[in-house]
CSV table of C-alpha atoms and ligand atoms in Angstrom, one decimal:
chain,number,residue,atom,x,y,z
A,1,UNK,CA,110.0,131.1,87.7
A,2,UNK,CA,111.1,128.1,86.9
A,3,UNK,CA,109.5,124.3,87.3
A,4,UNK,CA,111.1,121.0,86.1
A,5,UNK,CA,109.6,117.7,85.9
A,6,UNK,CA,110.0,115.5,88.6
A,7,UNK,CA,111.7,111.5,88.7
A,8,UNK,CA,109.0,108.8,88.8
A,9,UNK,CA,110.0,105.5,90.0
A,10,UNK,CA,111.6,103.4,88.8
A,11,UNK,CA,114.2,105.8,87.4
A,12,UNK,CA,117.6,104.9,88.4
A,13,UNK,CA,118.5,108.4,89.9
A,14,UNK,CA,116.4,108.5,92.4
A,15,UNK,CA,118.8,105.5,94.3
A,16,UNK,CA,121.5,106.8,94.1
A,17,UNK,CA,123.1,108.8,97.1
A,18,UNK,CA,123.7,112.9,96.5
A,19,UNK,CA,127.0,114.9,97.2
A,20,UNK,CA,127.8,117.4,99.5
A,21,UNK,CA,127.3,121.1,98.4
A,22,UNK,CA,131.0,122.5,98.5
A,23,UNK,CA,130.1,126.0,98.1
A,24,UNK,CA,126.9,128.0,98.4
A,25,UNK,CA,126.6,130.7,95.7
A,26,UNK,CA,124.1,131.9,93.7
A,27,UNK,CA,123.8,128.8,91.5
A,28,UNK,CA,123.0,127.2,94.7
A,29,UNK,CA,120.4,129.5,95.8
A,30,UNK,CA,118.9,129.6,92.1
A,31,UNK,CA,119.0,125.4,92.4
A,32,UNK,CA,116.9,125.9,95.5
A,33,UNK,CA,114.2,128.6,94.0
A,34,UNK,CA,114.0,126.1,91.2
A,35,UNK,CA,113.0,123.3,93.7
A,36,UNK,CA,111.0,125.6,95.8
A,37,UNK,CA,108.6,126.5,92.5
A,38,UNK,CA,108.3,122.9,91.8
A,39,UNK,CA,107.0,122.1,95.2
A,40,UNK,CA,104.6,124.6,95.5
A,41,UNK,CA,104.0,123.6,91.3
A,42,UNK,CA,103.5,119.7,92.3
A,43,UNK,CA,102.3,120.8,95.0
A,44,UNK,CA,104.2,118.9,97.5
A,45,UNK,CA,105.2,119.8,101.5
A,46,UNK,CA,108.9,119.1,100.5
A,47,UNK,CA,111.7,118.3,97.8
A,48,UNK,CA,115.0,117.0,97.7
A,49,UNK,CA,117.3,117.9,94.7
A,50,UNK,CA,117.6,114.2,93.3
A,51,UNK,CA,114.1,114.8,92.4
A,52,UNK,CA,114.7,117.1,89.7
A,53,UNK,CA,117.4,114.8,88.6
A,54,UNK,CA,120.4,116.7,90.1
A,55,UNK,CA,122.3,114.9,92.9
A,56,UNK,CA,123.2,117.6,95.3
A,57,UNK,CA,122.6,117.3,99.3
A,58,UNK,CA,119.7,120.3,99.2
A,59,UNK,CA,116.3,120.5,100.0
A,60,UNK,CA,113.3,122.2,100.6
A,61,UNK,CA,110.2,121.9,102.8
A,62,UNK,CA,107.1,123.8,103.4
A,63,UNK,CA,104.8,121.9,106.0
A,64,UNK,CA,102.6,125.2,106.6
A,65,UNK,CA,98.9,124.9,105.7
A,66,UNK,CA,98.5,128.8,104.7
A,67,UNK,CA,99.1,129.5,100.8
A,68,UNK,CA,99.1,133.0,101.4
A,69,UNK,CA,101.8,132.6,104.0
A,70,UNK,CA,104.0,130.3,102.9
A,71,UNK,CA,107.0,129.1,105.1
A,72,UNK,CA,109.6,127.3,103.2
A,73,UNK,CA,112.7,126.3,104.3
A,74,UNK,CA,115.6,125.7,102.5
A,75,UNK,CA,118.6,123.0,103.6
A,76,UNK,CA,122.1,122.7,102.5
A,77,UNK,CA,123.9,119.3,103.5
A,78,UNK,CA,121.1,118.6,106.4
A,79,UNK,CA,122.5,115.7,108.6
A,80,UNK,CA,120.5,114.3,111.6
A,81,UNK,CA,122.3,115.1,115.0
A,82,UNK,CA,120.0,113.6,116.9
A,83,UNK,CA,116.7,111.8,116.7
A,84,UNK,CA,113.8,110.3,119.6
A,85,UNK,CA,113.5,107.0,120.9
A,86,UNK,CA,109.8,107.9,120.6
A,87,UNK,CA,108.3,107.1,117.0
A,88,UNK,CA,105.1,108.1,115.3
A,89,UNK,CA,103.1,106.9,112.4
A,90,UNK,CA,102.5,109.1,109.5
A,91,UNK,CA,100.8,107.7,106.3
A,92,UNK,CA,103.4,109.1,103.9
A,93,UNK,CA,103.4,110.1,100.1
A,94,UNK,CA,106.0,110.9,97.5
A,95,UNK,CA,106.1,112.6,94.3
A,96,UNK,CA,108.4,110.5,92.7
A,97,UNK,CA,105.9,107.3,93.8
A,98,UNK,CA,102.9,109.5,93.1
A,99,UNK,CA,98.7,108.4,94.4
A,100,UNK,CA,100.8,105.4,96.5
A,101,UNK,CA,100.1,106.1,100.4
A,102,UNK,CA,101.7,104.1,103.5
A,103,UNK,CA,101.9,104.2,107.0
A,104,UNK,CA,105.7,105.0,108.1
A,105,UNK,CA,107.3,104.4,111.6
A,106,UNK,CA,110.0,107.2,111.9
A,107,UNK,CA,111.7,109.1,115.4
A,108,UNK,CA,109.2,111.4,116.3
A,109,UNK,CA,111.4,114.0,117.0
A,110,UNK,CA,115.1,114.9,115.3
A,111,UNK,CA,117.5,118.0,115.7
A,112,UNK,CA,118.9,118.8,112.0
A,113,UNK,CA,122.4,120.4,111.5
A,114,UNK,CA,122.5,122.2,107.6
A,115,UNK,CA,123.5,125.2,106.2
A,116,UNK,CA,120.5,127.4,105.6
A,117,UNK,CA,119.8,129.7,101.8
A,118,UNK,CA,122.7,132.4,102.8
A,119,UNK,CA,125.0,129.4,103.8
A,120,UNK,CA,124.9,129.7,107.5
A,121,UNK,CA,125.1,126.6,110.0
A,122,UNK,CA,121.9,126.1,111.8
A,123,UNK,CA,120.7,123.6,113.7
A,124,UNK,CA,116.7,122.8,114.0
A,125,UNK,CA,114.7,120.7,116.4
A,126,UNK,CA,111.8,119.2,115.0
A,127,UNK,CA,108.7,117.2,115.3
A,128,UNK,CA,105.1,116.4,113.9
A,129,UNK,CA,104.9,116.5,110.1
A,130,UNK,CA,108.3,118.5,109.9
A,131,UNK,CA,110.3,115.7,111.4
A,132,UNK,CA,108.5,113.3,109.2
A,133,UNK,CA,109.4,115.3,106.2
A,134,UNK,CA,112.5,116.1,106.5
A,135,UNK,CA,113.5,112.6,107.7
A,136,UNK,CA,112.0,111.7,104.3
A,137,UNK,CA,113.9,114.1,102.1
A,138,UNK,CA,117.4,113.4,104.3
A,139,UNK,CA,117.0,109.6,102.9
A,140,UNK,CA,116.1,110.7,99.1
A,141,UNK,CA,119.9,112.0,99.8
A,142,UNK,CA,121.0,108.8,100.3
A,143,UNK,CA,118.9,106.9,97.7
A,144,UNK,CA,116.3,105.9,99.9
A,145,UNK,CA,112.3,105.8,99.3
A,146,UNK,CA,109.5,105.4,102.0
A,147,UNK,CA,108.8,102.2,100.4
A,148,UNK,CA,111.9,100.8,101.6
A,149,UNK,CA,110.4,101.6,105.5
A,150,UNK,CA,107.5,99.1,104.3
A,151,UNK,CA,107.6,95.3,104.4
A,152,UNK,CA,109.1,93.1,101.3
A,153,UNK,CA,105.7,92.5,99.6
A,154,UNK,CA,104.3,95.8,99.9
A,155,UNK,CA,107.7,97.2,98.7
A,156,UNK,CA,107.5,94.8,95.6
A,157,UNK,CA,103.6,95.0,94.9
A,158,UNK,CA,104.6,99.1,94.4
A,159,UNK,CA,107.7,98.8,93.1
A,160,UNK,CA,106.2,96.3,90.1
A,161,UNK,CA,103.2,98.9,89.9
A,162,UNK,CA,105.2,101.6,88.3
A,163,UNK,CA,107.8,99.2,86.3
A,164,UNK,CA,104.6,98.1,84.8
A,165,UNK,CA,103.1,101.6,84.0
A,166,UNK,CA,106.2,102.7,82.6
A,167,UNK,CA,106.7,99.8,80.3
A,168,UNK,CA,102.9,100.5,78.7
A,169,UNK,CA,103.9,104.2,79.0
A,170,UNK,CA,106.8,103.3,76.1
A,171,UNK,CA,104.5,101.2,74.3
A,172,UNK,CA,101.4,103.4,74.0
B,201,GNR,O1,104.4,116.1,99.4
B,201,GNR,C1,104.9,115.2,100.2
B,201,GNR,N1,104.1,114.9,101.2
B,201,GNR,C2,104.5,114.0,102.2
B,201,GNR,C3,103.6,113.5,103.1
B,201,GNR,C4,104.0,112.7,104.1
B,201,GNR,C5,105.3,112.4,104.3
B,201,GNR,C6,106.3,112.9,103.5
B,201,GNR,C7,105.9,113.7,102.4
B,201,GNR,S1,107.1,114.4,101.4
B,201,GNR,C8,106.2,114.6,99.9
B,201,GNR,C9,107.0,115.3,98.8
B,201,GNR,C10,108.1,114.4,98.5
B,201,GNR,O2,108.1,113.4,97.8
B,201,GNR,N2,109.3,114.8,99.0
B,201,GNR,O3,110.4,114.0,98.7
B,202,NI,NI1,109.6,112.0,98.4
């Protein structure tokens, strides 16, 4: 079992945009048990790759409520194929922006095209708290944070937050 730390804003990594899995082998599926671990480790309902500081299009996700029957799912090169005009609200949280909670308008429902753990298409509709989080992990792919769903000055207040820390964090 393996866990590895995960990117706190502001590190630099976390906007930039992942790359397509070319091939899934078993160094993908070991990349996605490593990711898995650190989820359940943070403990977190999802992860995307870029989080452990490697910039490949995976993720995983695990929106059940029973420990002792967990449900994870794992998603190579997810794209949206469809989402709702319908939105909903969901106050959101990340692990790379962690204790900071918002309130984020996303499509209430999506269908989801990926390649699943043994590299097989798939294609998923979702909603509730799934469609939240994986609309949340499909934009760490691309370098985006909730925050950037928020207004300017709630985006800035944050963002300033965790420049600060860090800088007090280097000179403690
Ligand atoms: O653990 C997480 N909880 C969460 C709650 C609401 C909306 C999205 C999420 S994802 C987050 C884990 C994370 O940061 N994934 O990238
Ligand atoms: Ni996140």
């Amino acid at each position: 079992m393996t866990v590895l730390p995960i990117l706190i804003l502001p590190d630099a990594k976390l906007r930039l945009k992942s790359q397509a899995v070319k091939v899934v082998d078993d160094k993908t599926r070991a990349l996605l048990d490593t990711m898995r671990e650190t989820m359940y480790d943070a403990p977190g309902i999802g992860l995307a790759a870029v989080q452990i500081g490697v910039l490949q299009r995976l993720v995983v996700i695990d929106v059940s409520r029973d420990e002792d029957a967990r449900q994870p799912l794992h998603f190579i090169n997810p794209k949206i194929v469809w989402q709702s005009e319908e939105l909903s609200k969901y106050e959101e949280g990340c692990l790379s922006i962690p204790e900071t909670y918002e309130e984020v308008e996303r499509p209430a429902q999506c269908r989801v095209k990926f390649l699943d753990y043994d590299g097989k298409d798939q294609e998923i509709e979702c909603d509730g708290l799934l469609a939240t989080c994986i609309q949340h992990e499909i934009d760490h792919l691309n370098g985006v944070l909730f925050l950037d769903h928020l207004s300017r000055l709630k985006r800035d207040r944050i963002t300033k937050k965790f420049i600060k820390a860090k800088r007090q964090e280097s000179v403690s």
